Amino acid sequence: MSSSRRSLDWGFPRWRGYGSSREAAQVRLCDRHGCEEPGDCPAPKAPNSTERWHFCRRHAAEYNSRWDYFAGLEAEEREQRVRSERHTADGYARAQHYGWASDGDGSRSADEMRALGVLGLDADADMAAVKRAWRERAKLVHPDVRPDDADAAQQFRRLQLAYEVLKAAEERRTWRG
């Protein structure tokens, strides 16, 4: 005599997990011959086609690496598309003067960028370049070299402050890892 099994779908709280069911899940395999990975990345079979390949991540990356946006276009049409793409992106380039878009990769603060400007360096300068630029400029305006020049003393203080800002930022970066 077989015993009946009670369903887990009764009452509150729900005793089985949401989204789990007893039916087999439909898994689409990668369309690349011989691949057994799930094919969860659709890719067009041809430009302007609704038919899709379904690749795994590795094969989708391989498929996209050979994709050419300009394939099959005449030189004039290709140039027209490049101009239209640049035209739509020009608004971002022109908006840099508002201050929310600046040089660098976003890893430096505004104080660091001003300090690099005082030292005459680019946004991607490393600490060795900072030290070199600071020493070169500080030798020219040091109070021992130009004792009675107030402008040189002021410029030396600006250089010293810029170096201290960049040195503290570098120490924070190395300390955090």
Short mmCIF file of N, CA and C in Angstrom, two decimals:
data_model
loop_
_atom_site.label_atom_id
_atom_site.label_comp_id
_atom_site.label_asym_id
_atom_site.label_seq_id
_atom_site.Cartn_x
_atom_site.Cartn_y
_atom_site.Cartn_z
N MET A 1 0.84 -1.17 0.00
CA MET A 1 0.00 0.00 0.00
C MET A 1 0.89 1.24 0.00
N SER A 2 0.61 2.13 -0.92
CA SER A 2 1.44 3.33 -1.02
C SER A 2 0.88 4.43 -0.13
N SER A 3 1.77 5.15 0.45
CA SER A 3 1.32 6.25 1.29
C SER A 3 1.20 7.52 0.44
N SER A 4 0.21 8.31 0.71
CA SER A 4 0.03 9.53 -0.05
C SER A 4 0.97 10.60 0.50
N ARG A 5 1.46 11.43 -0.39
CA ARG A 5 2.36 12.51 0.02
C ARG A 5 1.59 13.81 0.07
N ARG A 6 1.83 14.58 1.06
CA ARG A 6 1.16 15.86 1.20
C ARG A 6 1.86 16.91 0.35
N SER A 7 1.10 17.75 -0.30
CA SER A 7 1.64 18.82 -1.12
C SER A 7 2.23 19.90 -0.21
N LEU A 8 3.28 20.55 -0.68
CA LEU A 8 3.90 21.63 0.08
C LEU A 8 3.30 22.99 -0.27
N ASP A 9 2.24 23.01 -1.07
CA ASP A 9 1.64 24.28 -1.50
C ASP A 9 0.49 24.73 -0.62
N TRP A 10 0.29 24.15 0.52
CA TRP A 10 -0.87 24.48 1.33
C TRP A 10 -0.48 25.47 2.43
N GLY A 11 -1.43 26.26 2.86
CA GLY A 11 -1.29 27.11 4.04
C GLY A 11 -0.33 28.28 3.89
N PHE A 12 -0.19 28.93 5.02
CA PHE A 12 0.73 30.05 5.10
C PHE A 12 1.62 29.83 6.31
N PRO A 13 2.87 29.99 6.29
CA PRO A 13 3.67 30.46 5.16
C PRO A 13 3.83 29.39 4.10
N ARG A 14 4.21 29.84 2.94
CA ARG A 14 4.43 28.92 1.83
C ARG A 14 5.66 28.08 2.14
N TRP A 15 5.56 26.79 2.06
CA TRP A 15 6.63 25.92 2.53
C TRP A 15 7.70 25.64 1.49
N ARG A 16 7.43 25.89 0.24
CA ARG A 16 8.50 25.73 -0.74
C ARG A 16 8.84 27.11 -1.30
N GLY A 17 9.98 27.22 -1.88
CA GLY A 17 10.44 28.52 -2.37
C GLY A 17 9.64 29.02 -3.54
N TYR A 18 9.50 30.34 -3.64
CA TYR A 18 8.83 30.94 -4.79
C TYR A 18 9.68 30.72 -6.03
N GLY A 19 9.05 30.45 -7.11
CA GLY A 19 9.77 30.25 -8.36
C GLY A 19 10.26 28.83 -8.54
N SER A 20 10.17 28.03 -7.51
CA SER A 20 10.58 26.64 -7.68
C SER A 20 9.35 25.81 -8.01
N SER A 21 9.54 24.88 -8.87
CA SER A 21 8.43 24.02 -9.25
C SER A 21 8.97 22.62 -9.47
N ARG A 22 8.09 21.72 -9.65
CA ARG A 22 8.50 20.33 -9.83
C ARG A 22 8.77 20.00 -11.28
N GLU A 23 8.40 20.89 -12.21
CA GLU A 23 8.62 20.64 -13.62
C GLU A 23 10.08 20.91 -13.97
N ALA A 24 10.52 20.29 -15.02
CA ALA A 24 11.89 20.52 -15.50
C ALA A 24 11.98 21.91 -16.11
N ALA A 25 13.05 22.60 -15.82
CA ALA A 25 13.25 23.94 -16.36
C ALA A 25 13.73 23.84 -17.80
N GLN A 26 13.23 24.73 -18.64
CA GLN A 26 13.65 24.77 -20.03
C GLN A 26 14.96 25.55 -20.12
N VAL A 27 16.02 24.89 -20.56
CA VAL A 27 17.31 25.53 -20.72
C VAL A 27 17.70 25.46 -22.18
N ARG A 28 17.96 26.59 -22.76
CA ARG A 28 18.38 26.63 -24.15
C ARG A 28 19.90 26.56 -24.18
N LEU A 29 20.45 25.61 -24.90
CA LEU A 29 21.90 25.45 -24.97
C LEU A 29 22.48 26.40 -26.00
N CYS A 30 23.76 26.65 -25.87
CA CYS A 30 24.49 27.51 -26.79
C CYS A 30 24.40 26.94 -28.20
N ASP A 31 24.20 27.83 -29.20
CA ASP A 31 24.07 27.39 -30.59
C ASP A 31 25.41 27.03 -31.22
N ARG A 32 26.52 27.28 -30.54
CA ARG A 32 27.83 26.89 -31.06
C ARG A 32 27.96 25.37 -30.98
N HIS A 33 28.37 24.74 -32.05
CA HIS A 33 28.46 23.28 -32.13
C HIS A 33 29.40 22.74 -31.05
N GLY A 34 28.90 21.82 -30.26
CA GLY A 34 29.71 21.15 -29.25
C GLY A 34 29.72 21.83 -27.89
N CYS A 35 29.09 23.00 -27.76
CA CYS A 35 29.09 23.71 -26.48
C CYS A 35 27.88 23.26 -25.66
N GLU A 36 28.11 22.98 -24.39
CA GLU A 36 27.04 22.51 -23.50
C GLU A 36 26.59 23.58 -22.50
N GLU A 37 27.08 24.80 -22.64
CA GLU A 37 26.72 25.90 -21.73
C GLU A 37 25.34 26.43 -22.09
N PRO A 38 24.64 27.06 -21.12
CA PRO A 38 23.34 27.67 -21.44
C PRO A 38 23.52 28.84 -22.41
N GLY A 39 22.67 28.91 -23.41
CA GLY A 39 22.73 29.98 -24.40
C GLY A 39 21.82 31.13 -24.02
N ASP A 40 22.29 32.00 -23.12
CA ASP A 40 21.45 33.08 -22.61
C ASP A 40 21.79 34.44 -23.20
N CYS A 41 22.63 34.49 -24.25
CA CYS A 41 22.99 35.76 -24.88
C CYS A 41 22.53 35.74 -26.34
N PRO A 42 21.41 36.38 -26.65
CA PRO A 42 20.95 36.39 -28.05
C PRO A 42 21.81 37.32 -28.90
N ALA A 43 22.04 36.91 -30.14
CA ALA A 43 22.81 37.71 -31.09
C ALA A 43 22.13 37.60 -32.45
N PRO A 44 22.09 38.68 -33.22
CA PRO A 44 21.40 38.63 -34.52
C PRO A 44 22.16 37.74 -35.50
N LYS A 45 21.40 36.98 -36.28
CA LYS A 45 22.03 36.13 -37.29
C LYS A 45 22.53 36.97 -38.46
N ALA A 46 21.85 38.07 -38.75
CA ALA A 46 22.24 38.97 -39.82
C ALA A 46 21.75 40.37 -39.46
N PRO A 47 22.37 41.41 -40.03
CA PRO A 47 21.88 42.77 -39.75
C PRO A 47 20.42 42.92 -40.15
N ASN A 48 19.67 43.61 -39.34
CA ASN A 48 18.24 43.89 -39.57
C ASN A 48 17.41 42.62 -39.68
N SER A 49 17.80 41.58 -38.97
CA SER A 49 17.07 40.32 -38.98
C SER A 49 16.48 40.07 -37.60
N THR A 50 15.29 39.48 -37.57
CA THR A 50 14.70 39.15 -36.28
C THR A 50 15.17 37.79 -35.77
N GLU A 51 15.82 37.00 -36.62
CA GLU A 51 16.33 35.70 -36.19
C GLU A 51 17.55 35.90 -35.31
N ARG A 52 17.68 35.07 -34.30
CA ARG A 52 18.76 35.22 -33.32
C ARG A 52 19.49 33.91 -33.10
N TRP A 53 20.80 34.01 -32.90
CA TRP A 53 21.59 32.93 -32.33
C TRP A 53 21.49 33.07 -30.83
N HIS A 54 21.66 32.00 -30.11
CA HIS A 54 21.71 32.06 -28.64
C HIS A 54 23.01 31.42 -28.21
N PHE A 55 23.94 32.28 -27.75
CA PHE A 55 25.28 31.84 -27.37
C PHE A 55 25.46 31.91 -25.86
N CYS A 56 26.46 31.17 -25.37
CA CYS A 56 26.91 31.36 -23.99
C CYS A 56 27.76 32.63 -23.99
N ARG A 57 28.18 33.09 -22.83
CA ARG A 57 28.93 34.35 -22.75
C ARG A 57 30.23 34.30 -23.54
N ARG A 58 30.94 33.20 -23.44
CA ARG A 58 32.23 33.08 -24.11
C ARG A 58 32.06 33.16 -25.63
N HIS A 59 31.09 32.43 -26.17
CA HIS A 59 30.90 32.44 -27.61
C HIS A 59 30.23 33.73 -28.08
N ALA A 60 29.44 34.39 -27.24
CA ALA A 60 28.87 35.70 -27.61
C ALA A 60 29.99 36.73 -27.73
N ALA A 61 30.96 36.68 -26.82
CA ALA A 61 32.09 37.61 -26.91
C ALA A 61 32.91 37.34 -28.17
N GLU A 62 33.09 36.08 -28.50
CA GLU A 62 33.81 35.72 -29.73
C GLU A 62 33.06 36.20 -30.96
N TYR A 63 31.74 36.03 -30.98
CA TYR A 63 30.91 36.46 -32.10
C TYR A 63 30.96 37.98 -32.25
N ASN A 64 30.87 38.71 -31.15
CA ASN A 64 30.86 40.17 -31.19
C ASN A 64 32.22 40.75 -31.52
N SER A 65 33.30 40.02 -31.26
CA SER A 65 34.63 40.56 -31.54
C SER A 65 34.83 40.76 -33.04
N ARG A 66 34.15 40.00 -33.87
CA ARG A 66 34.29 40.12 -35.32
C ARG A 66 33.19 40.99 -35.93
N TRP A 67 32.32 41.56 -35.12
CA TRP A 67 31.21 42.35 -35.62
C TRP A 67 31.71 43.71 -36.09
N ASP A 68 31.34 44.10 -37.29
CA ASP A 68 31.74 45.39 -37.84
C ASP A 68 30.49 46.20 -38.15
N TYR A 69 30.33 47.29 -37.44
CA TYR A 69 29.16 48.15 -37.60
C TYR A 69 29.06 48.70 -39.02
N PHE A 70 30.21 48.92 -39.67
CA PHE A 70 30.24 49.56 -40.97
C PHE A 70 30.37 48.56 -42.12
N ALA A 71 30.20 47.28 -41.87
CA ALA A 71 30.36 46.27 -42.92
C ALA A 71 29.31 46.47 -44.00
N GLY A 72 29.76 46.44 -45.26
CA GLY A 72 28.86 46.54 -46.39
C GLY A 72 28.43 47.94 -46.76
N LEU A 73 28.97 48.95 -46.11
CA LEU A 73 28.60 50.33 -46.43
C LEU A 73 29.60 50.93 -47.40
N GLU A 74 29.11 51.81 -48.23
CA GLU A 74 29.99 52.57 -49.11
C GLU A 74 30.77 53.57 -48.26
N ALA A 75 31.87 54.06 -48.79
CA ALA A 75 32.72 54.99 -48.03
C ALA A 75 31.96 56.26 -47.65
N GLU A 76 31.13 56.76 -48.58
CA GLU A 76 30.38 57.99 -48.30
C GLU A 76 29.34 57.76 -47.20
N GLU A 77 28.63 56.64 -47.25
CA GLU A 77 27.63 56.33 -46.23
C GLU A 77 28.30 56.08 -44.88
N ARG A 78 29.45 55.43 -44.90
CA ARG A 78 30.20 55.19 -43.66
C ARG A 78 30.59 56.51 -43.01
N GLU A 79 31.11 57.45 -43.82
CA GLU A 79 31.51 58.75 -43.30
C GLU A 79 30.31 59.52 -42.77
N GLN A 80 29.16 59.41 -43.43
CA GLN A 80 27.95 60.09 -42.97
C GLN A 80 27.50 59.55 -41.62
N ARG A 81 27.58 58.23 -41.43
CA ARG A 81 27.21 57.65 -40.14
C ARG A 81 28.18 58.06 -39.04
N VAL A 82 29.46 58.11 -39.35
CA VAL A 82 30.45 58.57 -38.36
C VAL A 82 30.16 60.00 -37.96
N ARG A 83 29.85 60.87 -38.95
CA ARG A 83 29.53 62.27 -38.63
C ARG A 83 28.28 62.37 -37.75
N SER A 84 27.26 61.55 -38.04
CA SER A 84 26.03 61.64 -37.24
C SER A 84 26.28 61.15 -35.81
N GLU A 85 27.10 60.12 -35.66
CA GLU A 85 27.43 59.64 -34.31
C GLU A 85 28.20 60.71 -33.54
N ARG A 86 29.14 61.34 -34.19
CA ARG A 86 29.92 62.40 -33.52
C ARG A 86 29.04 63.59 -33.19
N HIS A 87 28.09 63.90 -34.08
CA HIS A 87 27.20 65.03 -33.85
C HIS A 87 26.37 64.83 -32.58
N THR A 88 25.87 63.63 -32.38
CA THR A 88 25.07 63.37 -31.18
C THR A 88 25.93 63.35 -29.92
N ALA A 89 27.22 63.02 -30.06
CA ALA A 89 28.10 62.96 -28.89
C ALA A 89 28.77 64.29 -28.60
N ASP A 90 28.68 65.25 -29.53
CA ASP A 90 29.34 66.54 -29.32
C ASP A 90 28.78 67.31 -28.14
N GLY A 91 27.53 67.08 -27.82
CA GLY A 91 26.93 67.79 -26.68
C GLY A 91 27.65 67.48 -25.38
N TYR A 92 28.11 66.26 -25.24
CA TYR A 92 28.86 65.89 -24.03
C TYR A 92 30.22 66.57 -24.00
N ALA A 93 30.87 66.67 -25.14
CA ALA A 93 32.17 67.32 -25.20
C ALA A 93 32.04 68.82 -24.92
N ARG A 94 30.98 69.44 -25.45
CA ARG A 94 30.80 70.88 -25.22
C ARG A 94 30.39 71.19 -23.80
N ALA A 95 29.83 70.23 -23.08
CA ALA A 95 29.34 70.48 -21.73
C ALA A 95 30.44 70.42 -20.68
N GLN A 96 31.67 70.14 -21.06
CA GLN A 96 32.75 70.03 -20.08
C GLN A 96 33.01 71.35 -19.35
N HIS A 97 32.70 72.47 -19.96
CA HIS A 97 32.98 73.74 -19.32
C HIS A 97 32.07 74.00 -18.12
N TYR A 98 31.04 73.19 -17.91
CA TYR A 98 30.18 73.40 -16.76
C TYR A 98 30.80 72.89 -15.47
N GLY A 99 31.87 72.13 -15.56
CA GLY A 99 32.58 71.72 -14.35
C GLY A 99 32.23 70.35 -13.85
N TRP A 100 31.12 69.77 -14.27
CA TRP A 100 30.80 68.43 -13.78
C TRP A 100 31.51 67.37 -14.59
N ALA A 101 32.05 67.71 -15.73
CA ALA A 101 32.88 66.79 -16.50
C ALA A 101 34.28 67.38 -16.54
N SER A 102 35.27 66.59 -16.15
CA SER A 102 36.63 67.11 -16.10
C SER A 102 37.59 66.06 -16.63
N ASP A 103 38.84 66.44 -16.66
CA ASP A 103 39.87 65.53 -17.13
C ASP A 103 40.05 64.38 -16.17
N GLY A 104 40.76 63.37 -16.61
CA GLY A 104 41.08 62.26 -15.73
C GLY A 104 40.05 61.16 -15.80
N ASP A 105 40.27 60.14 -15.00
CA ASP A 105 39.40 58.98 -15.02
C ASP A 105 38.41 58.99 -13.86
N GLY A 106 38.32 60.08 -13.13
CA GLY A 106 37.37 60.16 -12.02
C GLY A 106 37.96 59.69 -10.71
N SER A 107 39.22 59.29 -10.70
CA SER A 107 39.82 58.79 -9.47
C SER A 107 40.46 59.91 -8.65
N ARG A 108 40.56 61.09 -9.19
CA ARG A 108 41.17 62.21 -8.47
C ARG A 108 40.10 63.25 -8.11
N SER A 109 40.28 63.85 -6.96
CA SER A 109 39.34 64.88 -6.50
C SER A 109 39.64 66.20 -7.20
N ALA A 110 38.76 67.17 -6.99
CA ALA A 110 38.96 68.50 -7.58
C ALA A 110 40.19 69.17 -6.99
N ASP A 111 40.45 68.97 -5.68
CA ASP A 111 41.64 69.54 -5.06
C ASP A 111 42.91 68.96 -5.67
N GLU A 112 42.89 67.67 -5.92
CA GLU A 112 44.05 67.03 -6.54
C GLU A 112 44.27 67.57 -7.95
N MET A 113 43.17 67.78 -8.69
CA MET A 113 43.30 68.30 -10.05
C MET A 113 43.85 69.72 -10.04
N ARG A 114 43.42 70.54 -9.07
CA ARG A 114 43.97 71.90 -8.95
C ARG A 114 45.45 71.85 -8.58
N ALA A 115 45.82 70.93 -7.69
CA ALA A 115 47.22 70.79 -7.30
C ALA A 115 48.07 70.35 -8.48
N LEU A 116 47.56 69.45 -9.30
CA LEU A 116 48.30 69.04 -10.49
C LEU A 116 48.45 70.21 -11.46
N GLY A 117 47.43 71.07 -11.53
CA GLY A 117 47.52 72.25 -12.38
C GLY A 117 48.59 73.22 -11.89
N VAL A 118 48.71 73.38 -10.58
CA VAL A 118 49.74 74.25 -10.02
C VAL A 118 51.13 73.73 -10.38
N LEU A 119 51.29 72.43 -10.36
CA LEU A 119 52.58 71.82 -10.69
C LEU A 119 52.77 71.66 -12.20
N GLY A 120 51.74 71.96 -13.00
CA GLY A 120 51.85 71.87 -14.45
C GLY A 120 51.85 70.45 -14.97
N LEU A 121 51.11 69.55 -14.33
CA LEU A 121 51.09 68.15 -14.71
C LEU A 121 49.73 67.75 -15.26
N ASP A 122 49.72 66.64 -15.98
CA ASP A 122 48.47 66.08 -16.50
C ASP A 122 47.75 65.30 -15.41
N ALA A 123 46.50 64.93 -15.69
CA ALA A 123 45.66 64.24 -14.70
C ALA A 123 46.16 62.83 -14.39
N ASP A 124 46.91 62.23 -15.30
CA ASP A 124 47.36 60.86 -15.07
C ASP A 124 48.79 60.77 -14.55
N ALA A 125 49.32 61.86 -14.00
CA ALA A 125 50.69 61.87 -13.49
C ALA A 125 50.82 61.02 -12.24
N ASP A 126 51.92 60.27 -12.16
CA ASP A 126 52.15 59.44 -10.97
C ASP A 126 52.95 60.24 -9.95
N MET A 127 53.18 59.62 -8.79
CA MET A 127 53.83 60.34 -7.69
C MET A 127 55.28 60.69 -8.01
N ALA A 128 55.97 59.88 -8.79
CA ALA A 128 57.35 60.19 -9.17
C ALA A 128 57.39 61.47 -10.01
N ALA A 129 56.43 61.64 -10.92
CA ALA A 129 56.37 62.85 -11.74
C ALA A 129 56.00 64.06 -10.88
N VAL A 130 55.16 63.85 -9.87
CA VAL A 130 54.79 64.93 -8.96
C VAL A 130 56.01 65.41 -8.19
N LYS A 131 56.79 64.47 -7.65
CA LYS A 131 58.00 64.85 -6.90
C LYS A 131 59.00 65.58 -7.79
N ARG A 132 59.18 65.08 -9.01
CA ARG A 132 60.13 65.69 -9.94
C ARG A 132 59.71 67.12 -10.28
N ALA A 133 58.42 67.31 -10.59
CA ALA A 133 57.93 68.65 -10.94
C ALA A 133 58.01 69.58 -9.74
N TRP A 134 57.71 69.09 -8.55
CA TRP A 134 57.76 69.93 -7.36
C TRP A 134 59.19 70.39 -7.10
N ARG A 135 60.15 69.46 -7.19
CA ARG A 135 61.55 69.84 -6.94
C ARG A 135 62.06 70.85 -7.94
N GLU A 136 61.73 70.63 -9.23
CA GLU A 136 62.20 71.56 -10.26
C GLU A 136 61.65 72.96 -10.03
N ARG A 137 60.37 73.07 -9.74
CA ARG A 137 59.75 74.38 -9.56
C ARG A 137 60.12 75.01 -8.22
N ALA A 138 60.25 74.18 -7.18
CA ALA A 138 60.57 74.72 -5.86
C ALA A 138 61.98 75.28 -5.82
N LYS A 139 62.91 74.71 -6.57
CA LYS A 139 64.29 75.22 -6.62
C LYS A 139 64.35 76.63 -7.19
N LEU A 140 63.43 76.94 -8.09
CA LEU A 140 63.44 78.26 -8.72
C LEU A 140 62.91 79.36 -7.82
N VAL A 141 61.96 79.04 -6.93
CA VAL A 141 61.31 80.08 -6.14
C VAL A 141 61.52 79.90 -4.63
N HIS A 142 62.46 79.07 -4.23
CA HIS A 142 62.69 78.83 -2.80
C HIS A 142 63.14 80.12 -2.12
N PRO A 143 62.68 80.39 -0.90
CA PRO A 143 63.06 81.63 -0.20
C PRO A 143 64.57 81.76 0.04
N ASP A 144 65.31 80.66 0.10
CA ASP A 144 66.76 80.77 0.26
C ASP A 144 67.42 81.23 -1.04
N VAL A 145 66.84 80.91 -2.17
CA VAL A 145 67.39 81.31 -3.46
C VAL A 145 66.99 82.75 -3.78
N ARG A 146 65.76 83.12 -3.45
CA ARG A 146 65.25 84.48 -3.70
C ARG A 146 64.73 85.04 -2.38
N PRO A 147 65.63 85.54 -1.51
CA PRO A 147 65.25 85.88 -0.13
C PRO A 147 64.29 87.07 0.00
N ASP A 148 64.36 88.07 -0.81
CA ASP A 148 63.53 89.27 -0.61
C ASP A 148 62.40 89.38 -1.62
N ASP A 149 62.02 88.29 -2.24
CA ASP A 149 60.98 88.31 -3.27
C ASP A 149 59.68 87.74 -2.67
N ALA A 150 58.70 88.60 -2.44
CA ALA A 150 57.42 88.18 -1.84
C ALA A 150 56.61 87.31 -2.80
N ASP A 151 56.67 87.63 -4.09
CA ASP A 151 55.94 86.80 -5.07
C ASP A 151 56.50 85.38 -5.13
N ALA A 152 57.81 85.26 -5.05
CA ALA A 152 58.44 83.94 -5.07
C ALA A 152 58.06 83.15 -3.81
N ALA A 153 57.99 83.83 -2.67
CA ALA A 153 57.60 83.16 -1.43
C ALA A 153 56.16 82.66 -1.52
N GLN A 154 55.28 83.49 -2.09
CA GLN A 154 53.89 83.08 -2.26
C GLN A 154 53.78 81.89 -3.22
N GLN A 155 54.54 81.93 -4.29
CA GLN A 155 54.51 80.83 -5.25
C GLN A 155 55.07 79.55 -4.62
N PHE A 156 56.11 79.70 -3.79
CA PHE A 156 56.67 78.52 -3.11
C PHE A 156 55.64 77.91 -2.16
N ARG A 157 54.88 78.74 -1.45
CA ARG A 157 53.84 78.22 -0.57
C ARG A 157 52.76 77.48 -1.36
N ARG A 158 52.38 78.01 -2.54
CA ARG A 158 51.40 77.32 -3.38
C ARG A 158 51.93 75.96 -3.85
N LEU A 159 53.20 75.92 -4.24
CA LEU A 159 53.81 74.66 -4.67
C LEU A 159 53.85 73.66 -3.52
N GLN A 160 54.22 74.14 -2.33
CA GLN A 160 54.30 73.27 -1.16
C GLN A 160 52.92 72.71 -0.80
N LEU A 161 51.91 73.54 -0.84
CA LEU A 161 50.55 73.10 -0.54
C LEU A 161 50.06 72.08 -1.57
N ALA A 162 50.35 72.33 -2.85
CA ALA A 162 49.95 71.39 -3.90
C ALA A 162 50.63 70.04 -3.69
N TYR A 163 51.91 70.05 -3.34
CA TYR A 163 52.63 68.80 -3.11
C TYR A 163 52.05 68.05 -1.90
N GLU A 164 51.72 68.78 -0.85
CA GLU A 164 51.16 68.13 0.35
C GLU A 164 49.79 67.51 0.06
N VAL A 165 48.95 68.18 -0.75
CA VAL A 165 47.65 67.63 -1.12
C VAL A 165 47.83 66.33 -1.89
N LEU A 166 48.73 66.33 -2.86
CA LEU A 166 48.94 65.13 -3.67
C LEU A 166 49.60 64.01 -2.88
N LYS A 167 50.50 64.36 -1.96
CA LYS A 167 51.16 63.35 -1.14
C LYS A 167 50.15 62.69 -0.20
N ALA A 168 49.27 63.48 0.42
CA ALA A 168 48.24 62.92 1.31
C ALA A 168 47.27 62.02 0.53
N ALA A 169 46.91 62.43 -0.68
CA ALA A 169 46.01 61.61 -1.50
C ALA A 169 46.68 60.29 -1.87
N GLU A 170 47.96 60.33 -2.19
CA GLU A 170 48.68 59.10 -2.54
C GLU A 170 48.79 58.17 -1.33
N GLU A 171 49.01 58.75 -0.15
CA GLU A 171 49.07 57.93 1.06
C GLU A 171 47.72 57.28 1.35
N ARG A 172 46.64 58.02 1.14
CA ARG A 172 45.30 57.44 1.33
C ARG A 172 45.07 56.30 0.35
N ARG A 173 45.49 56.50 -0.91
CA ARG A 173 45.31 55.46 -1.92
C ARG A 173 46.09 54.20 -1.58
N THR A 174 47.33 54.35 -1.14
CA THR A 174 48.13 53.16 -0.81
C THR A 174 47.66 52.52 0.48
N TRP A 175 47.14 53.31 1.41
CA TRP A 175 46.66 52.76 2.66
C TRP A 175 45.40 51.93 2.45
N ARG A 176 44.50 52.42 1.58
CA ARG A 176 43.26 51.69 1.30
C ARG A 176 43.50 50.45 0.49
N GLY A 177 44.54 50.45 -0.29
CA GLY A 177 44.86 49.25 -1.07
C GLY A 177 44.46 49.31 -2.43
#
